[in-house]
Each structure stands twice: as C-alpha cells, then as structure tokens.
JSON list of C-alpha atoms and ligand atoms in Angstrom, two decimals:
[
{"chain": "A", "resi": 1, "resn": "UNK", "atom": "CA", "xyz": [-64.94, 16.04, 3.02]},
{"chain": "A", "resi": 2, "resn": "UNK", "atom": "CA", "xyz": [-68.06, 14.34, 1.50]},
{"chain": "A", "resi": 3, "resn": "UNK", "atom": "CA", "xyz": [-67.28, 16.48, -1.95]},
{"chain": "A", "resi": 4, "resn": "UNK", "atom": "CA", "xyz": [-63.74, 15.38, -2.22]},
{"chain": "A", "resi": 5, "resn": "UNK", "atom": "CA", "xyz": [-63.23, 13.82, -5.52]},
{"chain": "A", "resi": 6, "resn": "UNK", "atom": "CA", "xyz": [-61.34, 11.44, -4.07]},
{"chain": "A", "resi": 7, "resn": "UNK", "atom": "CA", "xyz": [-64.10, 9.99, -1.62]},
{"chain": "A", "resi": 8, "resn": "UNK", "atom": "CA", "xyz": [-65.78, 7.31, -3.22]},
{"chain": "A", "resi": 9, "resn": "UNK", "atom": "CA", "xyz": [-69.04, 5.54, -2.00]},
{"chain": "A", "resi": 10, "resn": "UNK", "atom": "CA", "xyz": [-70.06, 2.03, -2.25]},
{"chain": "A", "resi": 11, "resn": "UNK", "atom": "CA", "xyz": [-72.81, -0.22, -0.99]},
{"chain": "A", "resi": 12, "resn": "UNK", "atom": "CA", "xyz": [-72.13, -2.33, 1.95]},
{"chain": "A", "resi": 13, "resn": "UNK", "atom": "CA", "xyz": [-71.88, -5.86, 1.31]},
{"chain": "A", "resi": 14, "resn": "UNK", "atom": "CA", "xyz": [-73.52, -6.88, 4.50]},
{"chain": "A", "resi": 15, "resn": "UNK", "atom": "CA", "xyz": [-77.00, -4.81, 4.44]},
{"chain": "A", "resi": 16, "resn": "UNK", "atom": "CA", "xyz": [-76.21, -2.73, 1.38]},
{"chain": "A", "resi": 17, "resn": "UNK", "atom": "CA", "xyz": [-76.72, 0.41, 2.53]},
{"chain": "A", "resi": 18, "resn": "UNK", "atom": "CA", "xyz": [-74.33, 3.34, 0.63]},
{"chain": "A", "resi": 19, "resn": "UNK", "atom": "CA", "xyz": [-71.47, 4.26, 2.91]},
{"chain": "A", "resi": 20, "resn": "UNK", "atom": "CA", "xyz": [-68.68, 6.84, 1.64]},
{"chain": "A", "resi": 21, "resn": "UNK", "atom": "CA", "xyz": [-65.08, 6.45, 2.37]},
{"chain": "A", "resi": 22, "resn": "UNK", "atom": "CA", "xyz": [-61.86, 8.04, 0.63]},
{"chain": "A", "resi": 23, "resn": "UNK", "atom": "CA", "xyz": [-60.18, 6.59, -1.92]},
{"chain": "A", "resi": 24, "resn": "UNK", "atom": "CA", "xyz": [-56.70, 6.17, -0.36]},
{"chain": "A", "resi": 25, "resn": "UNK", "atom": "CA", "xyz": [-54.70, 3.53, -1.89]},
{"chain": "A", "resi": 26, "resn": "UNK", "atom": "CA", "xyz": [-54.70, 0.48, 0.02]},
{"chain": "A", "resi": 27, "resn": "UNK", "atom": "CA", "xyz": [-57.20, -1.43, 1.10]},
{"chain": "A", "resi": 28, "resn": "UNK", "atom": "CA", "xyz": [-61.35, -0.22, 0.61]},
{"chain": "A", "resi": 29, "resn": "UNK", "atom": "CA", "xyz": [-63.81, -0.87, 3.18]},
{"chain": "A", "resi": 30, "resn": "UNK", "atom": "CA", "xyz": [-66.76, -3.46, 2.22]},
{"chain": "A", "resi": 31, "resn": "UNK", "atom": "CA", "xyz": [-68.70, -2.59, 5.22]},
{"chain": "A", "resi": 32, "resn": "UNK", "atom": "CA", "xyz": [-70.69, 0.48, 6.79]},
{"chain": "A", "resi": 33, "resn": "UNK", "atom": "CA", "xyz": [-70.20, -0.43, 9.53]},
{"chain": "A", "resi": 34, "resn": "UNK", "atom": "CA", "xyz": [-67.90, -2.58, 12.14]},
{"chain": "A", "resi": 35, "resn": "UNK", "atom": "CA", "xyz": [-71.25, -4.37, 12.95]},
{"chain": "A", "resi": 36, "resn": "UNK", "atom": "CA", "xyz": [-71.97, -5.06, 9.70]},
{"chain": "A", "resi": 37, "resn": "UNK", "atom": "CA", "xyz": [-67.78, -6.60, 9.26]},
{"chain": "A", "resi": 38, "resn": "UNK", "atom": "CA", "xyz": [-68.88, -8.51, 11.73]},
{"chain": "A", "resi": 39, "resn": "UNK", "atom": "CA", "xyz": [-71.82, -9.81, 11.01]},
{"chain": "A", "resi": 40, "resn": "UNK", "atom": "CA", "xyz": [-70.49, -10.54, 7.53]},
{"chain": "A", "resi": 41, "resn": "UNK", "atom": "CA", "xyz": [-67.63, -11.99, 8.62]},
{"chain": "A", "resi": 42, "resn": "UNK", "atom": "CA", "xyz": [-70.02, -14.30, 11.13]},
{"chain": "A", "resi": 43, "resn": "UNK", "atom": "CA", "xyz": [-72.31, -15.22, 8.30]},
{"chain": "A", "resi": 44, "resn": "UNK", "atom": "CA", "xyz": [-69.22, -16.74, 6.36]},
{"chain": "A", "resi": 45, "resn": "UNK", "atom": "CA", "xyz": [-68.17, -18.72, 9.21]},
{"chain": "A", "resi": 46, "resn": "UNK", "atom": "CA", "xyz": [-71.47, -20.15, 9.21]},
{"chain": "A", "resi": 47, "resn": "UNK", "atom": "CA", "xyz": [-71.61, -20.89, 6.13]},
{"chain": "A", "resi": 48, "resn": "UNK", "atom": "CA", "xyz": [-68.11, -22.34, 6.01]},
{"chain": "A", "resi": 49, "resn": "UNK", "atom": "CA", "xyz": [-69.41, -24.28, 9.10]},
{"chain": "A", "resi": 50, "resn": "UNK", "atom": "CA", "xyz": [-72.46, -25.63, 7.34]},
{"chain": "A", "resi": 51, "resn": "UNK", "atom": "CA", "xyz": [-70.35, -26.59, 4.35]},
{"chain": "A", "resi": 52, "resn": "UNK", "atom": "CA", "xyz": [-67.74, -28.56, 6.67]},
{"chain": "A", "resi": 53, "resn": "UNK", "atom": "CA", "xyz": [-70.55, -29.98, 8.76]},
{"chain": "A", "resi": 54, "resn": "UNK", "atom": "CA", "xyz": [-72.17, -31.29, 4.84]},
{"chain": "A", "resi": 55, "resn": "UNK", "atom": "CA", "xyz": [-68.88, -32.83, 4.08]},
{"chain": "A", "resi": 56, "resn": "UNK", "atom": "CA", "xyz": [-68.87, -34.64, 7.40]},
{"chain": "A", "resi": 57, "resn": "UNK", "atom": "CA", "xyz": [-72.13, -35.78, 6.69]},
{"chain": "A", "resi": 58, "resn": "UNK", "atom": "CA", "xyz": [-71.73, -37.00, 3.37]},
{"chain": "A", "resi": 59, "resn": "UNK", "atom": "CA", "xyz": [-68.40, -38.76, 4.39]},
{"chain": "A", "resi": 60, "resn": "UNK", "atom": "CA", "xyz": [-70.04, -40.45, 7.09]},
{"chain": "A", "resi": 61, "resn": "UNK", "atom": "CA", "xyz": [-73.20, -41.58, 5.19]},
{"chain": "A", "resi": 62, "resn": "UNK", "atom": "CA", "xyz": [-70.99, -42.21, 2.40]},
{"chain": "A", "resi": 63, "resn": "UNK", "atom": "CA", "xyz": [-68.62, -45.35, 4.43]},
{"chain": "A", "resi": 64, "resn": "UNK", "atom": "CA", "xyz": [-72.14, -45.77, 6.10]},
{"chain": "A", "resi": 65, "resn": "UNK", "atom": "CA", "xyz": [-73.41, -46.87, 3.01]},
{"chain": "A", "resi": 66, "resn": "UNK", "atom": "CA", "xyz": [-70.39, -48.72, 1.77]},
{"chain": "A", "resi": 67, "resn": "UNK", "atom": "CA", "xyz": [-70.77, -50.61, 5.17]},
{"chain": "A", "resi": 68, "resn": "UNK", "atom": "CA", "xyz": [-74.41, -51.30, 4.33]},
{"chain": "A", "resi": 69, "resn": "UNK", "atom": "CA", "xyz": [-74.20, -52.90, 0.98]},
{"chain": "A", "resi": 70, "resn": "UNK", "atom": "CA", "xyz": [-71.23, -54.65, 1.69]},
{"chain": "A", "resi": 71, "resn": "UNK", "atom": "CA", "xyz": [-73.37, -56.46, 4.51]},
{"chain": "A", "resi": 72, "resn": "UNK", "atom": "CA", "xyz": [-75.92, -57.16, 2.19]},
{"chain": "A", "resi": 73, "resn": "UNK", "atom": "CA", "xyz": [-73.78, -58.49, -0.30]},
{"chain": "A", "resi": 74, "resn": "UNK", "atom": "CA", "xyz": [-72.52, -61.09, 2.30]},
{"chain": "A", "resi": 75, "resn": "UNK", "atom": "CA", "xyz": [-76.13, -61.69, 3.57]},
{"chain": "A", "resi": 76, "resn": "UNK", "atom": "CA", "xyz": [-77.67, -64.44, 2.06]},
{"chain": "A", "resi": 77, "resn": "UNK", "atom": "CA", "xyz": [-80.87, -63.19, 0.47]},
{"chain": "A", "resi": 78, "resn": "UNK", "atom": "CA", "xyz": [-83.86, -65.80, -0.64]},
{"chain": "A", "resi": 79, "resn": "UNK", "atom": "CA", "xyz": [-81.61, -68.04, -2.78]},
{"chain": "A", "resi": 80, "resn": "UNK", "atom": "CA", "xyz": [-81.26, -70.44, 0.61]},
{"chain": "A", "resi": 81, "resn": "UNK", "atom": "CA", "xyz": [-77.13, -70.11, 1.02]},
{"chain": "A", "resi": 82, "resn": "UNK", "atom": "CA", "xyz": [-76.23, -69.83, 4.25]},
{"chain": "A", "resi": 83, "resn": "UNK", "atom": "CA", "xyz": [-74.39, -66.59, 5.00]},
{"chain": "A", "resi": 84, "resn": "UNK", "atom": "CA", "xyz": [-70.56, -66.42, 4.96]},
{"chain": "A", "resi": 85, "resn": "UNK", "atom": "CA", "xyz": [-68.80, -66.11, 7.76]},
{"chain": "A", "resi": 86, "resn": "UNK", "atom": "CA", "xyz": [-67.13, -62.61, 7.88]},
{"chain": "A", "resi": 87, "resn": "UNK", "atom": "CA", "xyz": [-63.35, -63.84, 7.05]},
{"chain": "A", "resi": 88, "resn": "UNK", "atom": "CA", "xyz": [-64.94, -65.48, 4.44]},
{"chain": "A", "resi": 89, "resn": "UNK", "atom": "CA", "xyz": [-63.74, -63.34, 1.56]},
{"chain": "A", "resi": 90, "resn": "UNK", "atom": "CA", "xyz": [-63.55, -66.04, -1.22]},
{"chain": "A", "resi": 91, "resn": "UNK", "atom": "CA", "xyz": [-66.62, -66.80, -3.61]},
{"chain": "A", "resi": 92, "resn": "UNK", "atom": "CA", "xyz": [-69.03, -69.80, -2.32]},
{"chain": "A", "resi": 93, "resn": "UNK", "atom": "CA", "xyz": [-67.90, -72.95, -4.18]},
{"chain": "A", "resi": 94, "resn": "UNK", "atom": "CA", "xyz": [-70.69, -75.14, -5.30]},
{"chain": "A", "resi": 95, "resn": "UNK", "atom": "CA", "xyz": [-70.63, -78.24, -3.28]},
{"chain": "A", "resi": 96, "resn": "UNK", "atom": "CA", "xyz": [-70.21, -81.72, -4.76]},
{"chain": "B", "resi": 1, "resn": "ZN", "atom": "ZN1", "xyz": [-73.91, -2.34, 6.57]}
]
C-alpha cells in the first residue's frame, strides 16, 4: 500500500531516482533497484580498486625514488671524486 503511513520513500543512491519501500524496522533499502545495488556496489569496488592501485603506486615510486637519490648521492657529480664503491658506506677521507 503506496498510502500506508508507514511506507516511506527515498532517493536511490545509485541514479537517484525516488523509490518507496515500508518502513519495517531493520534494515532500509538504498537502492531502486537490484541493478542499481549492484552497480553501486561495483562502483565502490572500483573505487576501492583505484585507491589500492594509488597506494601501490605511490609505494613503489616512493622506494623508487629513495633508490634514485641514494644513487646520486653515491655518484660522484662534477667535483672529480671518483665514485664509491657500493659497500663503501663510510664518508671519503681526504687523502694525504
Ligand atoms: Zn536506482
């Protein structure tokens, strides 16, 4: 019964068109539709996907880049030192 004052109507959070439902106690549908759940529900694991995929990304680039200036750091620039071996982890001592 559509005039039951206990049906209540909402917007669907998917495509946001108004869909009526009762008001039972318990859980409330957010959706018009099971294609809409769905698609809703697809949308979030995309999203979630794209965020995880981000972090992956930035994590990577991130030791990427730690990589990348710790080689430069080690590589002799225009100063004329020649380049430390990689075990060597100590400051260059001047030489005599
Ligand atoms: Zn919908």
């Amino acid at each position: 019964m559509v005039t039951d004052p206990t049906w209540i109507w909402r917007d669907c959070e998917h495509c946001g068109t108004p869909f009526g439902q009762p008001d039972d106690p318990g859980r409330k549908r957010r959706f018009c539709s099971g294609a809409c759940r769905t698609g809703a529900y697809r949308a979030r694991k995309r999203r979630q996907e794209q965020q995880d995929q981000q972090q992956r990304e930035d994590d990577a680039r991130r030791r990427a880049y730690a990589v990348l200036r710790k080689l430069r750091d080690q590589t002799p620039g225009t100063n004329g030192q020649p380049a430390l071996s990689g075990l060597e982890t100590r400051p260059a001592q001047p030489k005599e």
